[in-house]
């Protein structure tokens, strides 16, 4: 049995406290009125001399992706950039636009961090189900670690649902399609494109879907944990609980791939309701899968170093590192497939998604790809390196940070546009949810023995050697 | 120098593995082992150094990537930067996404093919090569260990090999072989 040390508890709680403080600073620092933003812009313009005109042009581009009343087709970016009158006459619009962006920033920061850690739990759960269904001979000694990490989807799912509920109740404006009157003809917020999608994108149905998915995933998690513990107590040769777990895992995987896809449209893609991509669900899945596997590896190495996982050897770590390596490349493949297809065809209504990201998030957008692709590729290619703990941990930390940034550039351009920064609310909410995550998963891991002794593949797993 | 070799035949891979370990403990030199299929752990038991084929493949891959990049940079950007469907051929980087599929494929192509050719060369395999099989049964169900006695007492070695589970032991003249 693992026991959570007070040191780890203190560390997790400290992360939460510091994170909460930083996040609070982020919320407090939001300008309280449009006039204040106007003041900021004027100060900025004074400091930069004639830079203001240029800024406005950039701002015009960002607006393409953002909701703009009455635009049936998004205007091409060129039109905006050359429209000099735009810079002069729309000062008020500009201030209002920026005010909304700054208001969105702390909310988006919390949303990104909440989703990121939730998705680690969900990715780990999908991995666990996959291991059960494929009857993997190497992984049973790690099942309790995977279950522990997956267990975060209960608190994480509740937090996600609360965040979605708050958005639905208009506590924030991070989802532009929820704007009042967006589907009412003649309203100043009217948007024909969004109005045509309200059959799918309406708050009650959207919340219902989210609730149903979270309940469904948690139901499987609860069942598979229960079955595993029952199997531990079963008589020798009785593997009925194991078989039950097998069937549930197979059904879960079918449920998961459908719901995960819809979840990614609902929770991420709907930030850009004018934009759509068919492989988006897979792309988000690859991101959550690789983060989940990486976290499994990191927690395993941590527990092993504390002397709790006696049967885990470097071959198990090697296998996890291979998965990290392979799925990182799979993620890159999907990222590139999405990017290249849209870049190549260059259809205005699709390409704005990447135009805003390349213009306003250039370093972050491409840096994130480098971190998520080049680092795992070069660090984890060598077979010997995959057995060295500190190599795996280094690659793992890069992958975790890289995929946080991945979610960041999925969400932020649509909610805060060019007003982004990685400061108090972003770091704060990341630390807060990291603390909560660590606290919760280690608490779950400490509740059950670390070896699922009833698993029929346990013997093979204990002697696994690559 | 001895001119004699001993061929010891085994019928089971587990017996062969333990025999290899015993022979190594005795410090007799194993010239070669012939098996009908890969025996897991044999190269470790024999103390053979790890293959460097993977390192080769990595380097060949880099060569392939360079070839693809240099080729397309010359053709598409430097030699004749034509406007084809509005693609920006001002610099390699600007038009790179369109080149990635080829860069990827050539990397894989070079890595795979050159590695295979390296393998053939290093293991001396080619179409009209004369087979070096000391005993036809080793392609079916027998395992053969070839030991250079280095002037040790042949009688003694034979006896020792018999104890390791060999089903057949032959003394061979090196020249004749």
Short mmCIF file of N, CA, C and O in Angstrom, two decimals, chain A residues 256-371:
data_model
loop_
_atom_site.label_atom_id
_atom_site.label_comp_id
_atom_site.label_asym_id
_atom_site.label_seq_id
_atom_site.Cartn_x
_atom_site.Cartn_y
_atom_site.Cartn_z
N UNK A 256 -16.43 5.92 -25.92
CA UNK A 256 -15.43 6.98 -25.77
C UNK A 256 -15.12 7.65 -27.10
O UNK A 256 -15.07 8.87 -27.18
N UNK A 257 -14.93 6.86 -28.16
CA UNK A 257 -14.46 7.48 -29.39
C UNK A 257 -15.55 8.37 -29.99
O UNK A 257 -15.25 9.38 -30.61
N UNK A 258 -16.80 8.00 -29.77
CA UNK A 258 -17.89 8.85 -30.26
C UNK A 258 -18.00 10.12 -29.40
O UNK A 258 -18.00 11.24 -29.91
N UNK A 259 -18.02 9.92 -28.08
CA UNK A 259 -18.23 11.07 -27.20
C UNK A 259 -17.03 11.99 -27.18
O UNK A 259 -17.18 13.20 -27.07
N UNK A 260 -15.84 11.42 -27.31
CA UNK A 260 -14.63 12.26 -27.28
C UNK A 260 -14.66 13.21 -28.48
O UNK A 260 -14.32 14.39 -28.36
N UNK A 261 -15.07 12.66 -29.62
CA UNK A 261 -15.12 13.47 -30.83
C UNK A 261 -16.11 14.63 -30.65
O UNK A 261 -15.78 15.79 -30.91
N UNK A 262 -17.29 14.30 -30.16
CA UNK A 262 -18.31 15.33 -29.96
C UNK A 262 -17.85 16.33 -28.90
O UNK A 262 -18.05 17.54 -29.02
N UNK A 263 -17.22 15.79 -27.84
CA UNK A 263 -16.71 16.67 -26.79
C UNK A 263 -15.73 17.69 -27.35
O UNK A 263 -15.77 18.87 -26.97
N UNK A 264 -14.85 17.24 -28.26
CA UNK A 264 -13.87 18.19 -28.79
C UNK A 264 -14.55 19.26 -29.65
O UNK A 264 -14.10 20.40 -29.68
N UNK A 265 -15.66 18.93 -30.33
CA UNK A 265 -16.37 19.97 -31.07
C UNK A 265 -17.01 20.94 -30.09
O UNK A 265 -16.99 22.14 -30.29
N UNK A 266 -17.61 20.37 -29.03
CA UNK A 266 -18.38 21.18 -28.10
C UNK A 266 -17.50 22.08 -27.24
O UNK A 266 -17.80 23.24 -27.03
N UNK A 267 -16.43 21.51 -26.72
CA UNK A 267 -15.66 22.21 -25.70
C UNK A 267 -14.51 23.01 -26.28
O UNK A 267 -13.99 23.89 -25.62
N UNK A 268 -14.03 22.66 -27.48
CA UNK A 268 -12.88 23.36 -28.03
C UNK A 268 -13.24 24.03 -29.36
O UNK A 268 -13.05 25.22 -29.54
N UNK A 269 -13.79 23.23 -30.30
CA UNK A 269 -13.99 23.80 -31.64
C UNK A 269 -15.06 24.88 -31.62
O UNK A 269 -15.02 25.80 -32.45
N UNK A 270 -16.00 24.80 -30.68
CA UNK A 270 -17.07 25.80 -30.69
C UNK A 270 -16.59 27.18 -30.22
O UNK A 270 -17.34 28.13 -30.24
N UNK A 271 -15.32 27.26 -29.80
CA UNK A 271 -14.76 28.60 -29.56
C UNK A 271 -14.67 29.38 -30.87
O UNK A 271 -14.70 30.60 -30.87
N UNK A 272 -14.51 28.65 -31.96
CA UNK A 272 -14.47 29.27 -33.28
C UNK A 272 -15.69 28.77 -34.07
O UNK A 272 -15.56 27.91 -34.93
N UNK A 273 -16.87 29.32 -33.81
CA UNK A 273 -18.07 28.73 -34.42
C UNK A 273 -18.16 28.96 -35.93
O UNK A 273 -19.01 28.38 -36.58
N UNK A 274 -17.27 29.81 -36.47
CA UNK A 274 -17.28 30.00 -37.93
C UNK A 274 -16.39 28.99 -38.63
O UNK A 274 -16.32 28.95 -39.83
N UNK A 275 -15.69 28.21 -37.84
CA UNK A 275 -14.66 27.34 -38.40
C UNK A 275 -14.98 25.88 -38.09
O UNK A 275 -15.62 25.57 -37.10
N UNK A 276 -14.55 24.99 -38.97
CA UNK A 276 -14.76 23.57 -38.70
C UNK A 276 -13.64 22.76 -39.34
O UNK A 276 -13.02 23.18 -40.31
N UNK A 277 -13.37 21.61 -38.74
CA UNK A 277 -12.34 20.72 -39.26
C UNK A 277 -12.78 19.31 -38.93
O UNK A 277 -13.24 19.02 -37.83
N UNK A 278 -12.65 18.41 -39.92
CA UNK A 278 -13.18 17.07 -39.68
C UNK A 278 -12.29 16.22 -38.80
O UNK A 278 -12.77 15.35 -38.10
N UNK A 279 -10.97 16.44 -38.84
CA UNK A 279 -10.15 15.55 -38.00
C UNK A 279 -9.85 16.14 -36.63
O UNK A 279 -9.00 15.68 -35.91
N UNK A 280 -10.61 17.17 -36.27
CA UNK A 280 -10.34 17.85 -35.01
C UNK A 280 -10.45 16.90 -33.80
O UNK A 280 -9.64 16.95 -32.89
N UNK A 281 -11.48 16.05 -33.83
CA UNK A 281 -11.68 15.13 -32.71
C UNK A 281 -10.48 14.22 -32.50
O UNK A 281 -10.01 14.00 -31.39
N UNK A 282 -9.94 13.72 -33.60
CA UNK A 282 -8.75 12.86 -33.52
C UNK A 282 -7.56 13.62 -33.00
O UNK A 282 -6.73 13.10 -32.26
N UNK A 283 -7.47 14.84 -33.46
CA UNK A 283 -6.34 15.69 -33.06
C UNK A 283 -6.34 15.91 -31.55
O UNK A 283 -5.32 15.72 -30.88
N UNK A 284 -7.51 16.26 -31.02
CA UNK A 284 -7.62 16.45 -29.56
C UNK A 284 -7.37 15.12 -28.85
O UNK A 284 -6.71 15.06 -27.81
N UNK A 285 -7.87 14.04 -29.45
CA UNK A 285 -7.64 12.73 -28.84
C UNK A 285 -6.16 12.42 -28.74
O UNK A 285 -5.68 11.97 -27.69
N UNK A 286 -5.41 12.66 -29.82
CA UNK A 286 -3.98 12.37 -29.79
C UNK A 286 -3.30 13.17 -28.69
O UNK A 286 -2.44 12.67 -27.97
N UNK A 287 -3.74 14.41 -28.54
CA UNK A 287 -3.17 15.28 -27.52
C UNK A 287 -3.44 14.71 -26.13
O UNK A 287 -2.55 14.63 -25.29
N UNK A 288 -4.68 14.28 -25.89
CA UNK A 288 -5.00 13.79 -24.54
C UNK A 288 -4.36 12.42 -24.30
O UNK A 288 -3.92 12.12 -23.20
N UNK A 289 -4.27 11.62 -25.35
CA UNK A 289 -3.70 10.28 -25.20
C UNK A 289 -2.23 10.37 -24.83
O UNK A 289 -1.77 9.71 -23.90
N UNK A 290 -1.49 11.21 -25.53
CA UNK A 290 -0.05 11.28 -25.26
C UNK A 290 0.20 11.93 -23.90
O UNK A 290 1.09 11.51 -23.16
N UNK A 291 -0.61 12.93 -23.53
CA UNK A 291 -0.43 13.52 -22.20
C UNK A 291 -0.76 12.50 -21.11
O UNK A 291 -0.07 12.43 -20.09
N UNK A 292 -1.80 11.70 -21.34
CA UNK A 292 -2.18 10.68 -20.35
C UNK A 292 -1.07 9.65 -20.18
O UNK A 292 -0.67 9.34 -19.05
N UNK A 293 -0.53 9.16 -21.29
CA UNK A 293 0.52 8.15 -21.21
C UNK A 293 1.76 8.73 -20.53
O UNK A 293 2.40 8.09 -19.70
N UNK A 294 2.09 9.98 -20.88
CA UNK A 294 3.25 10.62 -20.27
C UNK A 294 3.07 10.73 -18.76
O UNK A 294 4.01 10.46 -17.99
N UNK A 295 1.86 11.11 -18.34
CA UNK A 295 1.63 11.23 -16.90
C UNK A 295 1.74 9.86 -16.23
O UNK A 295 2.27 9.76 -15.12
N UNK A 296 1.25 8.81 -16.89
CA UNK A 296 1.39 7.46 -16.34
C UNK A 296 2.88 7.15 -16.12
O UNK A 296 3.28 6.67 -15.07
N UNK A 297 3.69 7.49 -17.13
CA UNK A 297 5.13 7.22 -17.02
C UNK A 297 5.75 8.02 -15.87
O UNK A 297 6.52 7.48 -15.07
N UNK A 298 5.38 9.30 -15.77
CA UNK A 298 5.97 10.15 -14.73
C UNK A 298 5.59 9.65 -13.34
O UNK A 298 6.42 9.54 -12.44
N UNK A 299 4.29 9.32 -13.15
CA UNK A 299 3.84 8.86 -11.83
C UNK A 299 4.48 7.51 -11.51
O UNK A 299 4.91 7.26 -10.37
N UNK A 300 4.59 6.65 -12.52
CA UNK A 300 5.22 5.34 -12.30
C UNK A 300 6.66 5.52 -11.86
O UNK A 300 7.11 4.89 -10.89
N UNK A 301 7.39 6.39 -12.54
CA UNK A 301 8.80 6.60 -12.18
C UNK A 301 8.89 7.17 -10.77
O UNK A 301 9.75 6.77 -9.97
N UNK A 302 7.97 8.08 -10.44
CA UNK A 302 7.98 8.66 -9.09
C UNK A 302 7.75 7.58 -8.04
O UNK A 302 8.51 7.46 -7.07
N UNK A 303 6.69 6.77 -8.23
CA UNK A 303 6.37 5.74 -7.23
C UNK A 303 7.48 4.70 -7.15
O UNK A 303 7.82 4.22 -6.07
N UNK A 304 8.04 4.36 -8.30
CA UNK A 304 9.13 3.38 -8.33
C UNK A 304 10.33 3.92 -7.53
O UNK A 304 10.96 3.20 -6.77
N UNK A 305 10.63 5.20 -7.73
CA UNK A 305 11.79 5.78 -7.04
C UNK A 305 11.57 5.81 -5.53
O UNK A 305 12.52 5.84 -4.76
N UNK A 306 10.30 5.79 -5.11
CA UNK A 306 10.02 5.76 -3.68
C UNK A 306 9.96 4.32 -3.17
O UNK A 306 9.65 4.08 -2.00
N UNK A 307 10.16 3.37 -4.08
CA UNK A 307 10.20 1.97 -3.67
C UNK A 307 8.86 1.29 -3.53
O UNK A 307 8.72 0.31 -2.80
N UNK A 308 7.83 1.78 -4.23
CA UNK A 308 6.51 1.18 -4.07
C UNK A 308 6.16 0.17 -5.14
O UNK A 308 5.30 -0.67 -4.94
N UNK A 309 6.77 0.26 -6.31
CA UNK A 309 6.38 -0.63 -7.40
C UNK A 309 7.50 -1.63 -7.65
O UNK A 309 8.30 -1.46 -8.56
N UNK A 310 7.53 -2.69 -6.79
CA UNK A 310 8.70 -3.58 -6.87
C UNK A 310 8.76 -4.35 -8.18
O UNK A 310 9.83 -4.75 -8.61
N UNK A 311 7.61 -4.58 -8.83
CA UNK A 311 7.64 -5.40 -10.03
C UNK A 311 7.82 -4.60 -11.31
O UNK A 311 7.88 -5.16 -12.39
N UNK A 312 7.87 -3.29 -11.18
CA UNK A 312 8.07 -2.48 -12.38
C UNK A 312 9.57 -2.40 -12.66
O UNK A 312 10.36 -2.02 -11.80
N UNK A 313 9.97 -2.83 -13.85
CA UNK A 313 11.38 -2.75 -14.21
C UNK A 313 11.56 -1.79 -15.38
O UNK A 313 10.59 -1.18 -15.85
N UNK A 314 12.80 -1.66 -15.85
CA UNK A 314 13.01 -0.65 -16.90
C UNK A 314 12.37 -1.04 -18.23
O UNK A 314 12.22 -0.22 -19.11
N UNK A 315 11.96 -2.31 -18.36
CA UNK A 315 11.24 -2.69 -19.59
C UNK A 315 9.84 -2.07 -19.62
O UNK A 315 9.34 -1.71 -20.68
N UNK A 316 9.22 -1.96 -18.45
CA UNK A 316 7.91 -1.30 -18.40
C UNK A 316 8.06 0.17 -18.78
O UNK A 316 7.25 0.73 -19.53
N UNK A 317 9.11 0.80 -18.23
CA UNK A 317 9.35 2.21 -18.54
C UNK A 317 9.63 2.36 -20.03
O UNK A 317 9.14 3.27 -20.69
N UNK A 318 10.39 1.39 -20.55
CA UNK A 318 10.72 1.39 -21.98
C UNK A 318 9.44 1.37 -22.82
O UNK A 318 9.30 2.12 -23.79
N UNK A 319 8.50 0.51 -22.43
CA UNK A 319 7.26 0.40 -23.20
C UNK A 319 6.46 1.71 -23.14
O UNK A 319 5.94 2.17 -24.16
N UNK A 320 6.39 2.30 -21.95
CA UNK A 320 5.67 3.57 -21.83
C UNK A 320 6.34 4.63 -22.68
O UNK A 320 5.67 5.43 -23.36
N UNK A 321 7.68 4.64 -22.67
CA UNK A 321 8.41 5.65 -23.44
C UNK A 321 8.18 5.45 -24.93
O UNK A 321 8.08 6.41 -25.70
N UNK A 322 8.05 4.18 -25.35
CA UNK A 322 7.76 3.91 -26.76
C UNK A 322 6.40 4.48 -27.13
O UNK A 322 6.22 5.04 -28.22
N UNK A 323 5.43 4.32 -26.21
CA UNK A 323 4.11 4.88 -26.47
C UNK A 323 4.18 6.41 -26.55
O UNK A 323 3.57 7.03 -27.42
N UNK A 324 4.95 7.01 -25.63
CA UNK A 324 5.10 8.48 -25.65
C UNK A 324 5.66 8.93 -26.99
O UNK A 324 5.19 9.89 -27.60
N UNK A 325 6.68 8.21 -27.43
CA UNK A 325 7.35 8.52 -28.69
C UNK A 325 6.38 8.37 -29.86
O UNK A 325 6.18 9.30 -30.66
N UNK A 326 5.75 7.22 -29.92
CA UNK A 326 4.87 6.92 -31.06
C UNK A 326 3.67 7.85 -31.12
O UNK A 326 3.34 8.38 -32.19
N UNK A 327 3.03 8.09 -29.99
CA UNK A 327 1.81 8.91 -30.01
C UNK A 327 2.18 10.38 -30.23
O UNK A 327 1.39 11.13 -30.80
N UNK A 328 3.38 10.79 -29.79
CA UNK A 328 3.82 12.16 -30.09
C UNK A 328 3.90 12.36 -31.59
O UNK A 328 3.50 13.40 -32.12
N UNK A 329 4.42 11.35 -32.28
CA UNK A 329 4.53 11.46 -33.73
C UNK A 329 3.16 11.39 -34.38
O UNK A 329 2.87 12.10 -35.34
N UNK A 330 2.28 10.57 -33.81
CA UNK A 330 0.91 10.49 -34.29
C UNK A 330 0.23 11.86 -34.15
O UNK A 330 -0.46 12.33 -35.06
N UNK A 331 0.46 12.50 -33.02
CA UNK A 331 -0.11 13.83 -32.80
C UNK A 331 0.40 14.80 -33.88
O UNK A 331 -0.37 15.56 -34.46
N UNK A 332 1.73 14.75 -34.13
CA UNK A 332 2.31 15.64 -35.13
C UNK A 332 1.70 15.40 -36.50
O UNK A 332 1.43 16.33 -37.26
N UNK A 333 1.50 14.12 -36.79
CA UNK A 333 0.92 13.74 -38.07
C UNK A 333 -0.47 14.39 -38.23
O UNK A 333 -0.78 14.96 -39.27
N UNK A 334 -1.26 14.32 -37.16
CA UNK A 334 -2.60 14.91 -37.23
C UNK A 334 -2.52 16.43 -37.28
O UNK A 334 -3.25 17.09 -38.03
N UNK A 335 -1.62 17.02 -36.48
CA UNK A 335 -1.47 18.46 -36.50
C UNK A 335 -1.13 18.93 -37.91
O UNK A 335 -1.73 19.85 -38.44
N UNK A 336 -0.16 18.23 -38.50
CA UNK A 336 0.29 18.65 -39.83
C UNK A 336 -0.80 18.42 -40.87
O UNK A 336 -0.99 19.23 -41.77
N UNK A 337 -1.49 17.28 -40.76
CA UNK A 337 -2.55 17.00 -41.74
C UNK A 337 -3.61 18.08 -41.70
O UNK A 337 -4.13 18.50 -42.74
N UNK A 338 -3.93 18.53 -40.49
CA UNK A 338 -4.94 19.58 -40.39
C UNK A 338 -4.41 20.90 -40.95
O UNK A 338 -5.09 21.57 -41.72
N UNK A 339 -3.18 21.22 -40.57
CA UNK A 339 -2.59 22.49 -40.99
C UNK A 339 -2.35 22.51 -42.50
O UNK A 339 -2.74 23.45 -43.20
N UNK A 340 -1.72 21.45 -43.01
CA UNK A 340 -1.30 21.48 -44.41
C UNK A 340 -2.49 21.49 -45.36
O UNK A 340 -2.47 22.20 -46.36
N UNK A 341 -3.52 20.73 -45.04
CA UNK A 341 -4.68 20.70 -45.92
C UNK A 341 -5.32 22.07 -46.02
O UNK A 341 -5.72 22.51 -47.11
N UNK A 342 -5.41 22.75 -44.89
CA UNK A 342 -6.06 24.06 -44.89
C UNK A 342 -5.14 25.10 -45.52
O UNK A 342 -5.57 25.94 -46.31
N UNK A 343 -3.85 25.01 -45.22
CA UNK A 343 -2.87 25.95 -45.82
C UNK A 343 -2.85 25.79 -47.34
O UNK A 343 -2.82 26.75 -48.09
N UNK A 344 -2.89 24.54 -47.80
CA UNK A 344 -2.75 24.28 -49.22
C UNK A 344 -3.95 24.81 -50.00
O UNK A 344 -3.80 25.46 -51.03
N UNK A 345 -5.14 24.49 -49.50
CA UNK A 345 -6.34 24.91 -50.24
C UNK A 345 -6.60 26.39 -50.05
O UNK A 345 -7.11 27.05 -50.94
N UNK A 346 -6.28 26.91 -48.84
CA UNK A 346 -6.36 28.34 -48.59
C UNK A 346 -7.76 28.90 -48.83
O UNK A 346 -7.93 29.97 -49.40
N UNK A 347 -8.78 28.16 -48.40
CA UNK A 347 -10.16 28.64 -48.52
C UNK A 347 -10.39 29.65 -47.40
O UNK A 347 -10.16 29.32 -46.23
N UNK A 348 -10.81 30.87 -47.73
CA UNK A 348 -10.88 31.93 -46.72
C UNK A 348 -11.59 31.54 -45.42
O UNK A 348 -11.13 31.85 -44.34
N UNK A 349 -12.73 30.84 -45.53
CA UNK A 349 -13.48 30.58 -44.29
C UNK A 349 -12.78 29.57 -43.39
O UNK A 349 -13.07 29.48 -42.22
N UNK A 350 -11.87 28.79 -43.95
CA UNK A 350 -11.14 27.83 -43.11
C UNK A 350 -9.83 28.43 -42.63
O UNK A 350 -9.39 28.18 -41.52
N UNK A 351 -9.19 29.20 -43.51
CA UNK A 351 -7.80 29.54 -43.27
C UNK A 351 -7.63 30.63 -42.20
O UNK A 351 -6.57 30.74 -41.60
N UNK A 352 -8.70 31.37 -41.90
CA UNK A 352 -8.58 32.41 -40.87
C UNK A 352 -8.12 31.82 -39.55
O UNK A 352 -7.42 32.47 -38.77
N UNK A 353 -8.53 30.58 -39.29
CA UNK A 353 -8.12 29.90 -38.06
C UNK A 353 -6.61 29.92 -37.92
O UNK A 353 -6.08 30.24 -36.85
N UNK A 354 -5.91 29.59 -39.00
CA UNK A 354 -4.44 29.56 -38.92
C UNK A 354 -3.83 30.94 -39.13
O UNK A 354 -2.74 31.20 -38.63
N UNK A 355 -4.52 31.81 -39.86
CA UNK A 355 -3.99 33.16 -40.04
C UNK A 355 -3.83 33.86 -38.69
O UNK A 355 -2.78 34.41 -38.37
N UNK A 356 -4.87 33.80 -37.86
CA UNK A 356 -4.76 34.44 -36.54
C UNK A 356 -3.67 33.79 -35.71
O UNK A 356 -2.94 34.47 -35.01
N UNK A 357 -3.56 32.47 -35.81
CA UNK A 357 -2.56 31.79 -34.99
C UNK A 357 -1.14 32.13 -35.46
O UNK A 357 -0.25 32.33 -34.65
N UNK A 358 -0.94 32.19 -36.76
CA UNK A 358 0.41 32.46 -37.25
C UNK A 358 0.78 33.93 -37.02
O UNK A 358 1.91 34.24 -36.68
N UNK A 359 -0.19 34.83 -37.15
CA UNK A 359 0.15 36.24 -36.99
C UNK A 359 0.26 36.66 -35.53
O UNK A 359 1.17 37.39 -35.16
N UNK A 360 -0.68 36.21 -34.70
CA UNK A 360 -0.68 36.68 -33.31
C UNK A 360 0.03 35.74 -32.35
O UNK A 360 0.40 36.11 -31.25
N UNK A 361 0.18 34.47 -32.74
CA UNK A 361 0.74 33.48 -31.80
C UNK A 361 1.94 32.78 -32.42
O UNK A 361 2.20 31.61 -32.12
N UNK A 362 2.66 33.48 -33.28
CA UNK A 362 3.66 32.81 -34.11
C UNK A 362 4.60 31.90 -33.32
O UNK A 362 4.68 30.69 -33.59
N UNK A 363 5.31 32.45 -32.35
CA UNK A 363 6.31 31.68 -31.63
C UNK A 363 5.66 30.53 -30.87
O UNK A 363 6.14 29.41 -30.87
N UNK A 364 4.53 30.84 -30.24
CA UNK A 364 3.84 29.83 -29.44
C UNK A 364 3.33 28.71 -30.33
O UNK A 364 3.46 27.53 -30.02
N UNK A 365 2.76 29.09 -31.46
CA UNK A 365 2.13 28.12 -32.35
C UNK A 365 3.16 27.15 -32.93
O UNK A 365 3.00 25.93 -32.87
N UNK A 366 4.25 27.69 -33.45
CA UNK A 366 5.26 26.80 -34.03
C UNK A 366 6.19 26.22 -32.97
O UNK A 366 6.67 25.10 -33.11
N UNK A 367 6.44 26.99 -31.91
CA UNK A 367 7.25 26.48 -30.81
C UNK A 367 6.63 25.25 -30.18
O UNK A 367 7.29 24.27 -29.84
N UNK A 368 5.30 25.31 -30.05
CA UNK A 368 4.56 24.18 -29.49
C UNK A 368 4.75 22.92 -30.35
O UNK A 368 4.93 21.82 -29.82
N UNK A 369 4.76 23.10 -31.65
CA UNK A 369 4.97 21.94 -32.54
C UNK A 369 6.38 21.39 -32.36
O UNK A 369 6.60 20.18 -32.29
N UNK A 370 7.34 22.30 -32.24
CA UNK A 370 8.73 21.85 -32.05
C UNK A 370 8.87 21.08 -30.75
O UNK A 370 9.49 20.01 -30.70
N UNK A 371 8.27 21.60 -29.69
CA UNK A 371 8.37 20.92 -28.39
C UNK A 371 7.71 19.54 -28.45
O UNK A 371 8.23 18.56 -27.94
#
